[in-house]
CSV table of C-alpha atoms in Angstrom, one decimal:
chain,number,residue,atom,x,y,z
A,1,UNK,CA,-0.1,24.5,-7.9
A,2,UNK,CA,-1.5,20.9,-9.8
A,3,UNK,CA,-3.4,18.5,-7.7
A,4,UNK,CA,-2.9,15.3,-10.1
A,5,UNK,CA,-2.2,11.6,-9.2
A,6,UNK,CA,0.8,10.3,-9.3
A,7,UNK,CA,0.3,7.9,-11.8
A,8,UNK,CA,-0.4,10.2,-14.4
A,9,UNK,CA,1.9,13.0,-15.3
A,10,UNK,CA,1.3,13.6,-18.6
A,11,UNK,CA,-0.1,17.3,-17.7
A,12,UNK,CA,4.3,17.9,-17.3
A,13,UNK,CA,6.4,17.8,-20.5
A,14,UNK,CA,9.0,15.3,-21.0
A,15,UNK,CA,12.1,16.4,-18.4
A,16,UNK,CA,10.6,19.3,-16.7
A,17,UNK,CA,11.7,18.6,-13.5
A,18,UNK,CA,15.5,18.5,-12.1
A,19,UNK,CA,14.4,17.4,-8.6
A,20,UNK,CA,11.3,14.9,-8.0
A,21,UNK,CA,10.2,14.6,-4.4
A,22,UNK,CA,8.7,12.0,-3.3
A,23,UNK,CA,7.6,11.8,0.5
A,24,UNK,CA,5.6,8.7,2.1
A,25,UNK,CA,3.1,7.9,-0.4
A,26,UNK,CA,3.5,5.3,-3.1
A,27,UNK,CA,2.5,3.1,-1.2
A,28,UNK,CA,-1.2,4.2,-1.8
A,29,UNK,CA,-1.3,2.6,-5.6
A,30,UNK,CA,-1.0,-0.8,-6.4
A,31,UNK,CA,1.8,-0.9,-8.8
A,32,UNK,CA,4.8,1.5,-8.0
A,33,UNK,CA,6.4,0.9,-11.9
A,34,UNK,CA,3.1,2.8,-13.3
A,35,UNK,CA,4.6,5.9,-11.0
A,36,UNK,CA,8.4,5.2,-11.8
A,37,UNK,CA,7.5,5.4,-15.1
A,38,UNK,CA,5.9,9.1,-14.9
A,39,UNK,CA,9.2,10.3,-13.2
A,40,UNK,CA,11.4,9.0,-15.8
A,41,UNK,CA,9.1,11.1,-18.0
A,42,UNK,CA,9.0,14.2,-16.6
A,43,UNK,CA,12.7,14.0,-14.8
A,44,UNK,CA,15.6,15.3,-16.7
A,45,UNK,CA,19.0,13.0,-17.5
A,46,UNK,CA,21.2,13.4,-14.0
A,47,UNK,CA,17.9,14.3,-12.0
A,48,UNK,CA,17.3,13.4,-9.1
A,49,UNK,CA,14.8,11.1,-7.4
A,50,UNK,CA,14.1,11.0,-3.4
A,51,UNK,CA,11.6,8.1,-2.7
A,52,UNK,CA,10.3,7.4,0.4
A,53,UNK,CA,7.7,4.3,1.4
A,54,UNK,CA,7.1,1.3,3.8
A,55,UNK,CA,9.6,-0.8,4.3
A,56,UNK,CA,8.0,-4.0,2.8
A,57,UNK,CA,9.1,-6.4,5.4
A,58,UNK,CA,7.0,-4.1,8.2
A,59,UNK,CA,4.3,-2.9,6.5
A,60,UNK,CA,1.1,-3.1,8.0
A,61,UNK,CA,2.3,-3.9,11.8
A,62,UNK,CA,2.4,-1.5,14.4
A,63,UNK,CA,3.0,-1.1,17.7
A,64,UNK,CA,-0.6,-2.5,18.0
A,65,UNK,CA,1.2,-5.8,16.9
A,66,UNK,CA,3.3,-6.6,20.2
A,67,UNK,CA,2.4,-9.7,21.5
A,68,UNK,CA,4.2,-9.9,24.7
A,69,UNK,CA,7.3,-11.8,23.1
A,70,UNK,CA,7.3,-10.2,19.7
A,71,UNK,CA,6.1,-8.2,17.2
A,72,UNK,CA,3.2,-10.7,15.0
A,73,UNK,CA,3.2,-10.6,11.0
A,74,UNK,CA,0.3,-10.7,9.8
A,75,UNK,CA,-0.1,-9.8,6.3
A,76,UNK,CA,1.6,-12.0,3.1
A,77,UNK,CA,4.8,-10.6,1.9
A,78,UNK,CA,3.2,-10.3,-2.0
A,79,UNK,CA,3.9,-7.6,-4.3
A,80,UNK,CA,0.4,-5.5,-4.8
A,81,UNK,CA,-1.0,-7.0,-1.4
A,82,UNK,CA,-3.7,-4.7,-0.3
A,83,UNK,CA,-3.4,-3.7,3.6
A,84,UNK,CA,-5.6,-2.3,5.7
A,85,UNK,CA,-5.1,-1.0,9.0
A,86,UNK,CA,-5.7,2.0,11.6
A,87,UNK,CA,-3.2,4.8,11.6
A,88,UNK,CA,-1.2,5.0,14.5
A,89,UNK,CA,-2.5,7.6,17.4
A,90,UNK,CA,0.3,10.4,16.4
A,91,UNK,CA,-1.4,10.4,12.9
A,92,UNK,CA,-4.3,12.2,14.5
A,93,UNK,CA,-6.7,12.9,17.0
A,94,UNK,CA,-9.4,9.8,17.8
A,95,UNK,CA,-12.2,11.1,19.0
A,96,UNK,CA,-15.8,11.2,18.1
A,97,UNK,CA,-15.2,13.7,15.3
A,98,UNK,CA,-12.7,11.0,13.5
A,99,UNK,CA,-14.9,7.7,14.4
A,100,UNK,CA,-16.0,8.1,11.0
A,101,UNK,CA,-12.6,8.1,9.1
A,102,UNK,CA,-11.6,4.7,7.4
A,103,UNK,CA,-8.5,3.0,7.6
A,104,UNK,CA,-6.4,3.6,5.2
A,105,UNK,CA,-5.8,1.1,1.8
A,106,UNK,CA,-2.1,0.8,0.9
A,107,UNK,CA,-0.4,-1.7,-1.0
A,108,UNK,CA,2.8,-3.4,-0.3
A,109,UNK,CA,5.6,-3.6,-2.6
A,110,UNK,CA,8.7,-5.9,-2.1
A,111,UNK,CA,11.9,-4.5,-2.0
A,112,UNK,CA,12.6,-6.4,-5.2
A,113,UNK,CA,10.3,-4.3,-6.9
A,114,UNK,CA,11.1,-1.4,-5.6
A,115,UNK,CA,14.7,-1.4,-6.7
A,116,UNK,CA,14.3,-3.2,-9.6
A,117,UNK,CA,11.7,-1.3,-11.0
A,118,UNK,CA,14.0,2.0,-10.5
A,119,UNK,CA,17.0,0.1,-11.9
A,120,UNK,CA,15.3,-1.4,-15.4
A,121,UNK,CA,13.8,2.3,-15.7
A,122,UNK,CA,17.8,3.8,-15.4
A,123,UNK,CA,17.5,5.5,-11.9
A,124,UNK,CA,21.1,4.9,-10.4
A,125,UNK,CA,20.4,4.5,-6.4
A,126,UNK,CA,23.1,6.7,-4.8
A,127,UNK,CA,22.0,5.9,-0.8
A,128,UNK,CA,19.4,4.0,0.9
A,129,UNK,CA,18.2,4.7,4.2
A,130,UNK,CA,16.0,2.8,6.8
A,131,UNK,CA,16.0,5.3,9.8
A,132,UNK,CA,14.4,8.0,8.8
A,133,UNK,CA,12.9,10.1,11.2
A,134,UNK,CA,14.1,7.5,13.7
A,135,UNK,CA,15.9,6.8,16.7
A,136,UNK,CA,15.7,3.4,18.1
A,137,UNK,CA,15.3,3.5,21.9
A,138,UNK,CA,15.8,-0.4,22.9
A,139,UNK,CA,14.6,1.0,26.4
A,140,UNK,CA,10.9,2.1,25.6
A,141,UNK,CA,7.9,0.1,26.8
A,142,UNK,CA,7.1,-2.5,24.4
A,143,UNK,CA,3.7,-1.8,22.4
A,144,UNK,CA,5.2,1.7,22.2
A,145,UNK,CA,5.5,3.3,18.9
A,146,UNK,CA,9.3,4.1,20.2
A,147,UNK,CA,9.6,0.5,21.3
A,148,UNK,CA,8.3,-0.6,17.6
A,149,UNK,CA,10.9,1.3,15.8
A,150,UNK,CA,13.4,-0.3,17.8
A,151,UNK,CA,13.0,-3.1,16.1
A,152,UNK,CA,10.8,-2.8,12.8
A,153,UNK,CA,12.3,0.8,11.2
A,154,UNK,CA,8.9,1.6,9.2
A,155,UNK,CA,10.6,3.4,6.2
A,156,UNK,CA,12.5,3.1,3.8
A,157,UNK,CA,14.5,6.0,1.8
A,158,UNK,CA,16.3,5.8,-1.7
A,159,UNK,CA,17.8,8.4,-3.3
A,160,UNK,CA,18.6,7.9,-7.2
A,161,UNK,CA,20.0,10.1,-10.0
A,162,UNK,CA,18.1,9.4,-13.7
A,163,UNK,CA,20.5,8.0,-15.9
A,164,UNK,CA,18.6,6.3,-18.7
């Protein structure tokens, strides 16, 4: 097992790996091209690459964000725009043991760099997918986290082949 950050694989040789695996976290560092960078180093030619992140148009709302009518922007749709909000209650248990914990920083990243950061790098994108772990109920309460989905899917998905 290596603990490491993401933006720094240099403890790998050059295509190590056949498979990278990326579940929801990229959008915790500012600059996603410093990560897609390390995976083209360590992934082999015709590897593949499994991304998943925020959708950029969504991130930072919540169900939180219902307004009665809608569901409210509120943060700039920049590249590297630093967010800040609480998790949403299925992340964990508020209580008084968790008063303590801070929200979490994350960065947005537009969808045009996103894919164009994996494109100029040589990742081929194979399928994209914006429902993961979703199914939209139009019915739920609105200010539900079910309701939310609905009609903001929160993730994106991207699966890509190396082909430098």
């Amino acid at each position: 097992q290596v603990q490491g950050d993401m933006r720094d694989l240099s403890s790998f040789p050059d295509a190590a790996f056949d498979i990278v695996w990326h579940p929801y976290s990229i959008n915790f560092v500012p600059d996603v091209r410093v990560v897609f960078r390390q995976v083209a180093h360590v992934l082999r030619q015709g590897g593949l690459y499994y991304l998943h992140c925020a959708n950029p148009f969504f991130s930072g709302m919540t169900e939180q964000d219902w307004n009665g009518e809608g569901y409210i922007l509120r943060h700039p749709f920049i590249n590297g725009a630093e967010i800040t909000y609480d998790d949403q209650s299925w992340v964990y248990t508020r209580d008084a043991s968790t008063e303590s914990i801070p929200a979490p920083r994350k960065y947005r990243h537009t969808l045009s760099i996103l894919l164009n950061g994996l494109l100029e790098l040589g990742f081929v994108i194979e399928h994209v997918s914006d429902s993961i772990d979703v199914t939209p109920n139009l019915n739920a309460e609105p200010g539900t986290w079910d309701h939310f989905v609905a009609y903001a899917p929160p993730w994106l998905a991207f699966w890509t082949t190396y082909r430098p």
